[in-house]
């Protein structure tokens, strides 16, 4: 049983490593686009953006003015660029080297991203966007891994952190006076 648990954990670590490695170019080439004026984006990347926005109907990734009511999403993109992108490099290193201290950082990241994905998916499924049910479900299926993988990361990392804390002996002296 312990062998299958270790094998599962190593498999999940490989999934998380792939997630972070792939997320670096996604952040730099795709997710940053709605924050930039169209004149600053290479034509090839604008074409990719048009595939997302025109063909798939993604309301979040529109370059330029987009949907002003989705300013909350753009603010999350700023956080992704300023806070998460540097973390991606740490996570790649920590997972690649099997750093034993990675779990607390992965727990924080997983909870943060899972929380931010809930309003994204909620807007796609039930929000005030003019899309058919099929378009909404297609978009939700594209965004869903960005909820499920970080949520899995948070749960696994919570378990690892809890286990690590359980084996640490208490080192804080008691304040109780003995008679």
mmCIF file of C-alpha atoms in Angstrom:
data_model
loop_
_atom_site.group_PDB
_atom_site.id
_atom_site.type_symbol
_atom_site.label_atom_id
_atom_site.label_comp_id
_atom_site.label_asym_id
_atom_site.label_seq_id
_atom_site.Cartn_x
_atom_site.Cartn_y
_atom_site.Cartn_z
ATOM 1 C CA UNK A 1 0.000 0.000 0.000
ATOM 2 C CA UNK A 2 2.807 2.435 0.846
ATOM 3 C CA UNK A 3 4.437 1.743 -2.532
ATOM 4 C CA UNK A 4 1.301 2.710 -4.454
ATOM 5 C CA UNK A 5 0.999 5.874 -2.342
ATOM 6 C CA UNK A 6 4.587 6.858 -3.196
ATOM 7 C CA UNK A 7 3.987 6.020 -6.854
ATOM 8 C CA UNK A 8 0.828 8.168 -6.902
ATOM 9 C CA UNK A 9 2.631 11.063 -5.213
ATOM 10 C CA UNK A 10 5.496 10.874 -7.740
ATOM 11 C CA UNK A 11 2.971 10.787 -10.582
ATOM 12 C CA UNK A 12 1.215 13.842 -9.203
ATOM 13 C CA UNK A 13 4.552 15.634 -8.796
ATOM 14 C CA UNK A 14 5.218 14.979 -12.504
ATOM 15 C CA UNK A 15 1.782 16.390 -13.352
ATOM 16 C CA UNK A 16 2.480 19.473 -11.218
ATOM 17 C CA UNK A 17 5.906 19.907 -12.826
ATOM 18 C CA UNK A 18 4.317 19.765 -16.295
ATOM 19 C CA UNK A 19 1.644 22.230 -15.139
ATOM 20 C CA UNK A 20 4.214 24.803 -14.005
ATOM 21 C CA UNK A 21 6.568 24.331 -16.964
ATOM 22 C CA UNK A 22 3.672 24.774 -19.404
ATOM 23 C CA UNK A 23 2.216 27.689 -17.461
ATOM 24 C CA UNK A 24 5.319 29.874 -17.916
ATOM 25 C CA UNK A 25 4.896 30.326 -21.703
ATOM 26 C CA UNK A 26 1.092 30.394 -21.350
ATOM 27 C CA UNK A 27 1.391 33.323 -18.936
ATOM 28 C CA UNK A 28 3.979 35.198 -21.014
ATOM 29 C CA UNK A 29 2.452 34.602 -24.454
ATOM 30 C CA UNK A 30 -1.294 34.308 -23.881
ATOM 31 C CA UNK A 31 -2.487 35.438 -20.459
ATOM 32 C CA UNK A 32 -0.654 38.770 -20.582
ATOM 33 C CA UNK A 33 -2.335 39.822 -23.864
ATOM 34 C CA UNK A 34 -5.521 41.381 -22.418
ATOM 35 C CA UNK A 35 -3.286 43.667 -20.334
ATOM 36 C CA UNK A 36 -1.462 45.078 -23.369
ATOM 37 C CA UNK A 37 -2.502 47.376 -26.194
ATOM 38 C CA UNK A 38 -2.857 45.446 -29.477
ATOM 39 C CA UNK A 39 0.094 47.348 -30.977
ATOM 40 C CA UNK A 40 2.459 45.689 -28.477
ATOM 41 C CA UNK A 41 1.420 42.124 -29.341
ATOM 42 C CA UNK A 42 3.083 40.259 -32.239
ATOM 43 C CA UNK A 43 0.650 39.366 -35.058
ATOM 44 C CA UNK A 44 1.152 35.617 -34.563
ATOM 45 C CA UNK A 45 0.070 35.914 -30.921
ATOM 46 C CA UNK A 46 -2.861 38.148 -31.862
ATOM 47 C CA UNK A 47 -3.967 35.350 -34.196
ATOM 48 C CA UNK A 48 -3.886 32.911 -31.292
ATOM 49 C CA UNK A 49 -5.861 35.409 -29.231
ATOM 50 C CA UNK A 50 -8.481 35.669 -31.980
ATOM 51 C CA UNK A 51 -8.820 31.876 -31.938
ATOM 52 C CA UNK A 52 -9.624 32.064 -28.209
ATOM 53 C CA UNK A 53 -11.925 35.060 -28.405
ATOM 54 C CA UNK A 54 -13.625 34.735 -31.795
ATOM 55 C CA UNK A 55 -13.690 30.990 -32.423
ATOM 56 C CA UNK A 56 -14.074 29.756 -28.839
ATOM 57 C CA UNK A 57 -15.920 32.846 -27.573
ATOM 58 C CA UNK A 58 -13.629 33.463 -24.584
ATOM 59 C CA UNK A 59 -14.827 36.773 -23.075
ATOM 60 C CA UNK A 60 -11.859 37.042 -20.686
ATOM 61 C CA UNK A 61 -9.011 37.134 -23.180
ATOM 62 C CA UNK A 62 -10.194 39.984 -25.440
ATOM 63 C CA UNK A 63 -7.341 42.356 -26.265
ATOM 64 C CA UNK A 64 -8.106 46.064 -26.023
ATOM 65 C CA UNK A 65 -11.144 47.316 -24.169
ATOM 66 C CA UNK A 66 -12.820 43.913 -23.953
ATOM 67 C CA UNK A 67 -15.626 43.633 -21.445
ATOM 68 C CA UNK A 68 -15.317 46.469 -18.901
ATOM 69 C CA UNK A 69 -17.418 44.470 -16.429
ATOM 70 C CA UNK A 70 -14.639 41.853 -16.320
ATOM 71 C CA UNK A 71 -12.071 44.219 -14.789
ATOM 72 C CA UNK A 72 -11.810 41.776 -11.876
ATOM 73 C CA UNK A 73 -10.413 39.190 -14.291
ATOM 74 C CA UNK A 74 -7.782 41.580 -15.603
ATOM 75 C CA UNK A 75 -6.739 42.337 -12.034
ATOM 76 C CA UNK A 76 -6.232 38.594 -11.524
ATOM 77 C CA UNK A 77 -4.060 38.547 -14.662
ATOM 78 C CA UNK A 78 -1.901 41.274 -13.109
ATOM 79 C CA UNK A 79 -1.507 39.060 -10.024
ATOM 80 C CA UNK A 80 -0.652 36.100 -12.246
ATOM 81 C CA UNK A 81 2.066 38.099 -13.972
ATOM 82 C CA UNK A 82 3.494 39.805 -10.874
ATOM 83 C CA UNK A 83 3.072 37.103 -8.213
ATOM 84 C CA UNK A 84 2.476 33.723 -9.800
ATOM 85 C CA UNK A 85 4.960 33.878 -12.686
ATOM 86 C CA UNK A 86 7.993 34.207 -10.377
ATOM 87 C CA UNK A 87 6.558 31.382 -8.260
ATOM 88 C CA UNK A 88 6.324 29.116 -11.329
ATOM 89 C CA UNK A 89 10.128 29.129 -11.581
ATOM 90 C CA UNK A 90 10.494 28.212 -7.893
ATOM 91 C CA UNK A 91 7.883 25.455 -8.264
ATOM 92 C CA UNK A 92 9.664 23.986 -11.296
ATOM 93 C CA UNK A 93 12.943 23.940 -9.374
ATOM 94 C CA UNK A 94 11.344 22.544 -6.192
ATOM 95 C CA UNK A 95 9.524 19.763 -8.047
ATOM 96 C CA UNK A 96 12.496 18.954 -10.288
ATOM 97 C CA UNK A 97 14.834 18.619 -7.291
ATOM 98 C CA UNK A 98 12.200 16.943 -5.098
ATOM 99 C CA UNK A 99 12.720 19.672 -2.492
ATOM 100 C CA UNK A 100 11.109 18.460 0.750
ATOM 101 C CA UNK A 101 10.021 22.016 1.649
ATOM 102 C CA UNK A 102 7.948 22.503 -1.512
ATOM 103 C CA UNK A 103 4.645 21.455 0.012
ATOM 104 C CA UNK A 104 3.863 24.578 2.012
ATOM 105 C CA UNK A 105 4.411 26.810 -1.033
ATOM 106 C CA UNK A 106 2.381 24.455 -3.251
ATOM 107 C CA UNK A 107 -0.394 24.438 -0.650
ATOM 108 C CA UNK A 108 -0.595 28.243 -0.648
ATOM 109 C CA UNK A 109 -0.474 28.397 -4.443
ATOM 110 C CA UNK A 110 -3.075 25.656 -4.854
ATOM 111 C CA UNK A 111 -5.550 27.291 -2.474
ATOM 112 C CA UNK A 112 -5.011 30.719 -4.052
ATOM 113 C CA UNK A 113 -5.529 29.573 -7.635
ATOM 114 C CA UNK A 114 -8.446 27.291 -6.789
ATOM 115 C CA UNK A 115 -10.154 30.227 -5.127
ATOM 116 C CA UNK A 116 -9.578 32.541 -8.097
ATOM 117 C CA UNK A 117 -10.857 29.961 -10.574
ATOM 118 C CA UNK A 118 -14.261 29.687 -8.899
ATOM 119 C CA UNK A 119 -15.490 33.122 -10.097
ATOM 120 C CA UNK A 120 -13.993 32.481 -13.553
ATOM 121 C CA UNK A 121 -15.894 29.222 -13.928
ATOM 122 C CA UNK A 122 -18.980 30.729 -12.301
ATOM 123 C CA UNK A 123 -18.967 33.559 -14.834
ATOM 124 C CA UNK A 124 -18.566 31.114 -17.708
ATOM 125 C CA UNK A 125 -21.336 28.821 -16.561
ATOM 126 C CA UNK A 126 -23.865 31.233 -15.052
ATOM 127 C CA UNK A 127 -22.559 34.745 -15.666
ATOM 128 C CA UNK A 128 -23.851 37.554 -17.801
ATOM 129 C CA UNK A 129 -21.948 36.661 -20.958
ATOM 130 C CA UNK A 130 -23.674 36.234 -24.290
ATOM 131 C CA UNK A 131 -22.724 32.633 -25.147
ATOM 132 C CA UNK A 132 -24.660 29.482 -25.947
ATOM 133 C CA UNK A 133 -24.743 26.685 -23.411
ATOM 134 C CA UNK A 134 -22.370 24.652 -25.602
ATOM 135 C CA UNK A 135 -19.897 27.551 -25.842
ATOM 136 C CA UNK A 136 -20.042 28.033 -22.082
ATOM 137 C CA UNK A 137 -19.358 24.348 -21.425
ATOM 138 C CA UNK A 138 -16.483 24.259 -23.941
ATOM 139 C CA UNK A 139 -14.867 27.284 -22.287
ATOM 140 C CA UNK A 140 -15.465 25.862 -18.816
ATOM 141 C CA UNK A 141 -13.778 22.608 -19.896
ATOM 142 C CA UNK A 142 -10.731 24.598 -21.066
ATOM 143 C CA UNK A 143 -10.505 26.484 -17.752
ATOM 144 C CA UNK A 144 -11.448 23.508 -15.519
ATOM 145 C CA UNK A 145 -7.934 21.968 -15.320
ATOM 146 C CA UNK A 146 -6.756 25.283 -13.824
ATOM 147 C CA UNK A 147 -9.113 24.582 -10.935
ATOM 148 C CA UNK A 148 -8.643 20.821 -10.616
ATOM 149 C CA UNK A 149 -4.835 20.646 -10.776
ATOM 150 C CA UNK A 150 -4.238 23.408 -8.183
ATOM 151 C CA UNK A 151 -7.012 21.975 -5.980
ATOM 152 C CA UNK A 152 -5.324 18.566 -6.136
ATOM 153 C CA UNK A 153 -2.017 20.284 -5.376
ATOM 154 C CA UNK A 154 -3.548 21.957 -2.323
ATOM 155 C CA UNK A 155 -5.034 18.708 -1.000
ATOM 156 C CA UNK A 156 -1.862 16.668 -1.508
ATOM 157 C CA UNK A 157 0.313 19.427 -0.052
ATOM 158 C CA UNK A 158 -2.003 19.839 2.936
ATOM 159 C CA UNK A 159 -1.650 16.121 3.623
ATOM 160 C CA UNK A 160 2.140 16.326 3.310
ATOM 161 C CA UNK A 161 2.345 19.396 5.578
ATOM 162 C CA UNK A 162 0.034 17.794 8.151
ATOM 163 C CA UNK A 163 2.113 14.615 8.179
ATOM 164 C CA UNK A 164 5.327 16.609 8.579
ATOM 165 C CA UNK A 165 3.878 18.574 11.479
ATOM 166 C CA UNK A 166 2.639 15.419 13.182
ATOM 167 C CA UNK A 167 6.163 14.016 13.493
ATOM 168 C CA UNK A 168 7.790 17.215 14.805
ATOM 169 C CA UNK A 169 8.159 16.960 18.583
ATOM 170 C CA UNK A 170 6.852 19.818 20.666
ATOM 171 C CA UNK A 171 9.747 22.155 21.442
ATOM 172 C CA UNK A 172 7.863 24.980 23.118
ATOM 173 C CA UNK A 173 8.165 24.722 26.892
ATOM 174 C CA UNK A 174 4.940 24.498 28.787
ATOM 175 C CA UNK A 175 3.826 27.568 30.724
ATOM 176 C CA UNK A 176 2.106 25.404 33.298
ATOM 177 C CA UNK A 177 3.669 25.454 36.725
ATOM 178 C CA UNK A 178 4.162 22.158 38.379
ATOM 179 C CA UNK A 179 3.411 21.893 42.072
#
